[in-house]
mmCIF file of C-alpha atoms in Angstrom:
data_model
loop_
_atom_site.group_PDB
_atom_site.id
_atom_site.type_symbol
_atom_site.label_atom_id
_atom_site.label_comp_id
_atom_site.label_asym_id
_atom_site.label_seq_id
_atom_site.Cartn_x
_atom_site.Cartn_y
_atom_site.Cartn_z
ATOM 1 C CA ASP A 1 124.715 -110.654 -98.440
ATOM 2 C CA GLY A 2 127.385 -108.432 -96.952
ATOM 3 C CA GLY A 3 127.285 -107.826 -93.262
ATOM 4 C CA ILE A 4 128.546 -108.463 -89.772
ATOM 5 C CA THR A 5 127.790 -111.617 -87.846
ATOM 6 C CA GLN A 6 128.154 -112.171 -84.137
ATOM 7 C CA SER A 7 127.817 -115.437 -82.364
ATOM 8 C CA PRO A 8 126.313 -116.660 -80.234
ATOM 9 C CA LYS A 9 123.234 -114.454 -79.738
ATOM 10 C CA TYR A 10 122.998 -115.453 -76.057
ATOM 11 C CA LEU A 11 125.824 -116.682 -73.854
ATOM 12 C CA PHE A 12 125.769 -117.853 -70.260
ATOM 13 C CA ARG A 13 128.878 -118.358 -68.144
ATOM 14 C CA LYS A 14 129.822 -118.979 -64.553
ATOM 15 C CA GLU A 15 131.808 -116.345 -62.723
ATOM 16 C CA GLY A 16 135.552 -116.907 -63.014
ATOM 17 C CA GLN A 17 135.435 -118.342 -66.539
ATOM 18 C CA ASN A 18 136.868 -116.644 -69.594
ATOM 19 C CA VAL A 19 134.562 -116.433 -72.606
ATOM 20 C CA THR A 20 135.194 -115.477 -76.239
ATOM 21 C CA LEU A 21 132.676 -113.640 -78.410
ATOM 22 C CA SER A 22 132.909 -114.007 -82.161
ATOM 23 C CA CYS A 23 132.664 -111.199 -84.743
ATOM 24 C CA GLU A 24 133.051 -111.709 -88.491
ATOM 25 C CA GLN A 25 132.518 -109.245 -91.355
ATOM 26 C CA ASN A 26 132.516 -109.668 -95.123
ATOM 27 C CA LEU A 27 132.295 -105.969 -95.955
ATOM 28 C CA ASN A 28 136.048 -105.735 -96.614
ATOM 29 C CA HIS A 29 136.295 -103.026 -93.952
ATOM 30 C CA ASP A 30 139.673 -102.250 -92.467
ATOM 31 C CA ALA A 31 138.476 -101.092 -89.047
ATOM 32 C CA MET A 32 136.581 -103.125 -86.446
ATOM 33 C CA TYR A 33 135.270 -102.224 -83.000
ATOM 34 C CA TRP A 34 133.845 -103.728 -79.836
ATOM 35 C CA TYR A 35 131.308 -101.872 -77.710
ATOM 36 C CA ARG A 36 129.477 -102.690 -74.535
ATOM 37 C CA GLN A 37 125.895 -101.538 -73.877
ATOM 38 C CA ASP A 38 124.272 -101.597 -70.431
ATOM 39 C CA PRO A 39 120.535 -101.037 -69.865
ATOM 40 C CA GLY A 40 119.537 -97.433 -70.425
ATOM 41 C CA GLN A 41 123.066 -96.403 -71.350
ATOM 42 C CA GLY A 42 124.872 -95.508 -74.517
ATOM 43 C CA LEU A 43 127.544 -97.610 -76.143
ATOM 44 C CA ARG A 44 131.032 -97.623 -74.616
ATOM 45 C CA LEU A 45 134.107 -98.532 -76.645
ATOM 46 C CA ILE A 46 136.141 -101.511 -75.421
ATOM 47 C CA TYR A 47 138.751 -102.049 -78.158
ATOM 48 C CA TYR A 48 139.207 -101.151 -81.786
ATOM 49 C CA SER A 49 141.467 -102.217 -84.636
ATOM 50 C CA GLN A 50 142.281 -100.192 -87.726
ATOM 51 C CA ILE A 51 144.383 -102.832 -89.420
ATOM 52 C CA VAL A 52 145.294 -106.503 -89.126
ATOM 53 C CA ASN A 53 147.660 -107.337 -86.246
ATOM 54 C CA ASP A 54 147.079 -103.965 -84.592
ATOM 55 C CA PHE A 55 144.515 -102.814 -82.025
ATOM 56 C CA GLN A 56 144.028 -100.073 -79.442
ATOM 57 C CA LYS A 57 142.293 -99.852 -76.083
ATOM 58 C CA GLY A 58 139.053 -97.950 -75.880
ATOM 59 C CA ASP A 59 137.519 -96.343 -72.830
ATOM 60 C CA ILE A 60 136.802 -99.530 -70.865
ATOM 61 C CA ALA A 61 139.427 -102.103 -71.921
ATOM 62 C CA GLU A 62 140.206 -103.484 -68.447
ATOM 63 C CA GLY A 63 139.258 -107.154 -68.161
ATOM 64 C CA TYR A 64 138.980 -107.650 -71.924
ATOM 65 C CA SER A 65 141.374 -108.832 -74.642
ATOM 66 C CA VAL A 66 141.202 -108.986 -78.450
ATOM 67 C CA SER A 67 143.115 -110.262 -81.450
ATOM 68 C CA ARG A 68 143.073 -109.305 -85.135
ATOM 69 C CA GLU A 69 144.818 -112.039 -87.090
ATOM 70 C CA LYS A 70 142.530 -111.746 -90.130
ATOM 71 C CA LYS A 71 140.833 -108.744 -91.698
ATOM 72 C CA GLU A 72 137.445 -110.431 -91.416
ATOM 73 C CA SER A 73 137.600 -111.448 -87.764
ATOM 74 C CA PHE A 74 137.912 -109.588 -84.452
ATOM 75 C CA PRO A 75 137.128 -111.871 -81.474
ATOM 76 C CA LEU A 76 136.682 -110.443 -77.979
ATOM 77 C CA THR A 77 137.616 -112.376 -74.836
ATOM 78 C CA VAL A 78 135.924 -111.402 -71.604
ATOM 79 C CA THR A 79 138.294 -112.500 -68.869
ATOM 80 C CA SER A 80 137.633 -113.355 -65.248
ATOM 81 C CA ALA A 81 139.240 -110.014 -64.363
ATOM 82 C CA GLN A 82 136.236 -108.118 -65.753
ATOM 83 C CA LYS A 83 134.278 -107.244 -62.626
ATOM 84 C CA ASN A 84 130.858 -106.733 -64.172
ATOM 85 C CA PRO A 85 130.767 -108.710 -67.437
ATOM 86 C CA THR A 86 127.001 -109.113 -67.847
ATOM 87 C CA ALA A 87 126.035 -106.825 -70.743
ATOM 88 C CA PHE A 88 125.045 -106.597 -74.401
ATOM 89 C CA TYR A 89 128.167 -106.687 -76.603
ATOM 90 C CA LEU A 90 128.182 -105.112 -80.043
ATOM 91 C CA CYS A 91 130.745 -105.458 -82.801
ATOM 92 C CA ALA A 92 131.043 -102.907 -85.615
ATOM 93 C CA SER A 93 133.150 -102.261 -88.677
ATOM 94 C CA SER A 94 133.884 -99.267 -90.878
ATOM 95 C CA GLU A 95 135.735 -98.180 -93.951
ATOM 96 C CA ASN A 96 138.421 -95.940 -92.434
ATOM 97 C CA THR A 97 136.747 -93.034 -90.572
ATOM 98 C CA TYR A 98 133.318 -93.346 -92.108
ATOM 99 C CA GLU A 99 130.111 -94.588 -90.503
ATOM 100 C CA GLN A 100 130.262 -97.771 -88.467
ATOM 101 C CA TYR A 101 127.979 -100.695 -89.205
ATOM 102 C CA PHE A 102 126.923 -102.930 -86.347
ATOM 103 C CA GLY A 103 126.326 -106.616 -85.899
ATOM 104 C CA PRO A 104 123.250 -108.068 -84.153
ATOM 105 C CA GLY A 105 124.971 -108.292 -80.751
ATOM 106 C CA THR A 106 125.687 -110.965 -78.140
ATOM 107 C CA ARG A 107 123.973 -110.862 -74.767
ATOM 108 C CA LEU A 108 126.337 -112.239 -72.132
ATOM 109 C CA THR A 109 125.066 -113.270 -68.718
ATOM 110 C CA VAL A 110 127.555 -114.241 -66.014
ATOM 111 C CA THR A 111 126.287 -115.751 -62.782
ATOM 112 C CA GLU B 1 136.987 -85.230 -73.878
ATOM 113 C CA ASP B 2 134.120 -85.569 -76.339
ATOM 114 C CA GLN B 3 130.639 -85.555 -74.814
ATOM 115 C CA VAL B 4 127.152 -86.234 -76.170
ATOM 116 C CA THR B 5 123.864 -85.618 -74.363
ATOM 117 C CA GLN B 6 120.523 -86.668 -75.796
ATOM 118 C CA SER B 7 117.115 -85.390 -74.729
ATOM 119 C CA PRO B 8 114.516 -86.312 -73.855
ATOM 120 C CA GLU B 9 115.357 -89.770 -72.491
ATOM 121 C CA ALA B 10 111.939 -91.030 -73.561
ATOM 122 C CA LEU B 11 109.193 -89.743 -75.827
ATOM 123 C CA ARG B 12 105.642 -90.995 -76.213
ATOM 124 C CA LEU B 13 103.844 -89.859 -79.357
ATOM 125 C CA GLN B 14 100.489 -90.465 -80.930
ATOM 126 C CA GLU B 15 100.617 -91.689 -84.501
ATOM 127 C CA GLY B 16 100.916 -88.622 -86.737
ATOM 128 C CA GLU B 17 102.192 -86.351 -83.938
ATOM 129 C CA SER B 18 105.468 -84.844 -85.186
ATOM 130 C CA SER B 19 108.325 -84.169 -82.766
ATOM 131 C CA SER B 20 112.059 -83.583 -82.489
ATOM 132 C CA LEU B 21 114.895 -85.286 -80.637
ATOM 133 C CA ASN B 22 117.911 -83.308 -79.469
ATOM 134 C CA CYS B 23 121.584 -84.253 -79.454
ATOM 135 C CA SER B 24 123.942 -81.735 -77.819
ATOM 136 C CA TYR B 25 127.647 -82.301 -78.212
ATOM 137 C CA THR B 26 131.107 -81.013 -77.409
ATOM 138 C CA VAL B 27 133.940 -82.337 -79.520
ATOM 139 C CA SER B 28 137.424 -81.336 -80.570
ATOM 140 C CA GLY B 29 137.222 -80.944 -84.308
ATOM 141 C CA LEU B 30 134.015 -82.567 -85.497
ATOM 142 C CA ARG B 31 134.627 -85.129 -88.223
ATOM 143 C CA GLY B 32 131.069 -86.384 -88.279
ATOM 144 C CA LEU B 33 127.835 -86.710 -86.317
ATOM 145 C CA PHE B 34 125.963 -89.975 -86.710
ATOM 146 C CA TRP B 35 122.373 -91.004 -86.043
ATOM 147 C CA TYR B 36 121.398 -94.629 -85.475
ATOM 148 C CA ARG B 37 118.139 -96.439 -84.798
ATOM 149 C CA GLN B 38 118.170 -99.383 -82.385
ATOM 150 C CA ASP B 39 115.340 -101.867 -81.894
ATOM 151 C CA PRO B 40 115.196 -103.854 -78.622
ATOM 152 C CA GLY B 41 117.756 -106.643 -78.489
ATOM 153 C CA LYS B 42 119.316 -105.711 -81.834
ATOM 154 C CA GLY B 43 122.361 -103.851 -83.090
ATOM 155 C CA PRO B 44 122.098 -100.173 -84.074
ATOM 156 C CA GLU B 45 121.083 -99.451 -87.657
ATOM 157 C CA PHE B 46 122.851 -96.568 -89.387
ATOM 158 C CA LEU B 47 120.603 -93.666 -90.426
ATOM 159 C CA PHE B 48 122.599 -90.511 -91.238
ATOM 160 C CA THR B 49 125.994 -88.849 -91.161
ATOM 161 C CA LEU B 50 126.252 -85.052 -90.900
ATOM 162 C CA TYR B 51 129.590 -83.365 -91.410
ATOM 163 C CA SER B 52 129.147 -79.602 -91.070
ATOM 164 C CA ALA B 53 126.809 -77.026 -89.570
ATOM 165 C CA GLY B 54 123.831 -76.295 -91.770
ATOM 166 C CA GLU B 55 123.753 -79.732 -93.308
ATOM 167 C CA GLU B 56 120.436 -81.611 -93.462
ATOM 168 C CA LYS B 57 119.577 -85.170 -94.473
ATOM 169 C CA GLU B 58 116.237 -86.913 -94.915
ATOM 170 C CA LYS B 59 115.001 -90.477 -95.045
ATOM 171 C CA GLU B 60 111.295 -91.208 -95.188
ATOM 172 C CA ARG B 61 109.754 -89.547 -92.089
ATOM 173 C CA LEU B 62 113.128 -88.672 -90.541
ATOM 174 C CA LYS B 63 115.134 -85.495 -91.045
ATOM 175 C CA ALA B 64 118.436 -84.741 -89.332
ATOM 176 C CA THR B 65 119.911 -81.266 -88.973
ATOM 177 C CA LEU B 66 123.205 -80.002 -87.550
ATOM 178 C CA THR B 67 124.429 -76.818 -85.890
ATOM 179 C CA LYS B 68 127.790 -76.140 -84.236
ATOM 180 C CA LYS B 69 126.511 -77.332 -80.856
ATOM 181 C CA GLU B 70 123.626 -79.699 -81.494
ATOM 182 C CA SER B 71 121.772 -81.906 -83.898
ATOM 183 C CA PHE B 72 118.053 -82.542 -84.186
ATOM 184 C CA LEU B 73 116.258 -85.592 -85.480
ATOM 185 C CA HIS B 74 112.798 -84.548 -86.635
ATOM 186 C CA ILE B 75 110.152 -87.256 -86.943
ATOM 187 C CA THR B 76 107.283 -86.140 -89.173
ATOM 188 C CA ALA B 77 103.892 -87.845 -88.870
ATOM 189 C CA PRO B 78 105.370 -90.879 -87.095
ATOM 190 C CA LYS B 79 103.951 -94.382 -87.405
ATOM 191 C CA PRO B 80 104.103 -97.176 -84.796
ATOM 192 C CA GLU B 81 106.972 -98.771 -86.731
ATOM 193 C CA ASP B 82 109.102 -95.713 -85.933
ATOM 194 C CA SER B 83 109.149 -96.836 -82.293
ATOM 195 C CA ALA B 84 112.786 -97.471 -81.351
ATOM 196 C CA THR B 85 115.719 -95.986 -79.482
ATOM 197 C CA TYR B 86 117.539 -93.336 -81.484
ATOM 198 C CA LEU B 87 121.254 -92.947 -80.798
ATOM 199 C CA CYS B 88 123.495 -89.999 -81.616
ATOM 200 C CA ALA B 89 127.282 -90.234 -81.804
ATOM 201 C CA VAL B 90 130.148 -87.899 -82.684
ATOM 202 C CA GLN B 91 133.553 -88.538 -84.142
ATOM 203 C CA GLY B 92 136.246 -86.020 -83.274
ATOM 204 C CA ALA B 93 139.586 -85.196 -84.745
ATOM 205 C CA ALA B 94 141.356 -87.759 -82.544
ATOM 206 C CA GLY B 95 140.511 -90.674 -84.785
ATOM 207 C CA ASN B 96 137.978 -93.408 -85.513
ATOM 208 C CA LYS B 97 136.444 -93.468 -82.061
ATOM 209 C CA LEU B 98 132.732 -92.658 -81.728
ATOM 210 C CA THR B 99 131.298 -91.152 -78.546
ATOM 211 C CA PHE B 100 127.633 -92.057 -78.051
ATOM 212 C CA GLY B 101 124.846 -90.358 -76.174
ATOM 213 C CA GLY B 102 122.471 -92.291 -73.953
ATOM 214 C CA GLY B 103 119.743 -92.422 -76.594
ATOM 215 C CA THR B 104 116.093 -91.364 -76.798
ATOM 216 C CA ARG B 105 113.439 -94.096 -76.533
ATOM 217 C CA VAL B 106 110.535 -93.254 -78.823
ATOM 218 C CA LEU B 107 107.158 -94.964 -78.537
ATOM 219 C CA VAL B 108 104.543 -94.188 -81.173
ATOM 220 C CA LYS B 109 101.040 -95.294 -80.237
ATOM 221 C CA PRO B 110 98.394 -95.984 -82.877
#
């Protein structure tokens, strides 16, 4: 089955710790994206990558970092500099500028 | 800056009671308008892409339409399984980025 996987589904961390969220796709899509969703709000773009070894900041990149060493993988690190990291994180991929397909999400709780 | 506003925020329907969701947008050079369905605790599921005013697309009980300023998602004779949050997003000329609205939570009661 082709699709996008995110792991883990739930993640708990102490304040001040960095944490990395995994995103893998086997759709052979060039572009990948990270969004953040807060309760009752729409999705906000954190980072996106249109090609391996290249990525761009989205609207809310502060306190986050990414890498794109392989076409299939686009991990997101939530650093201790992110002031309000508790949220639902969604990864997506697309074939160029066409519709984006989303993974199941990771719910991160930082206490 | 691209903007998307969805209304209403929430909608309660009786099974079989048809209704419409609104997505108003401003965008520089519309490349596409996208509708997604999201169930609680899950990732959004792609429904439709609309590219130009006048375009319509249908899938089961859902029909999406597009004008130059807004899109409508019509739900005909809804069933309880249509309960979900419906998200609208636009892609402008600037690139791959999608701008999402806040969503409409739909609850269909039997």
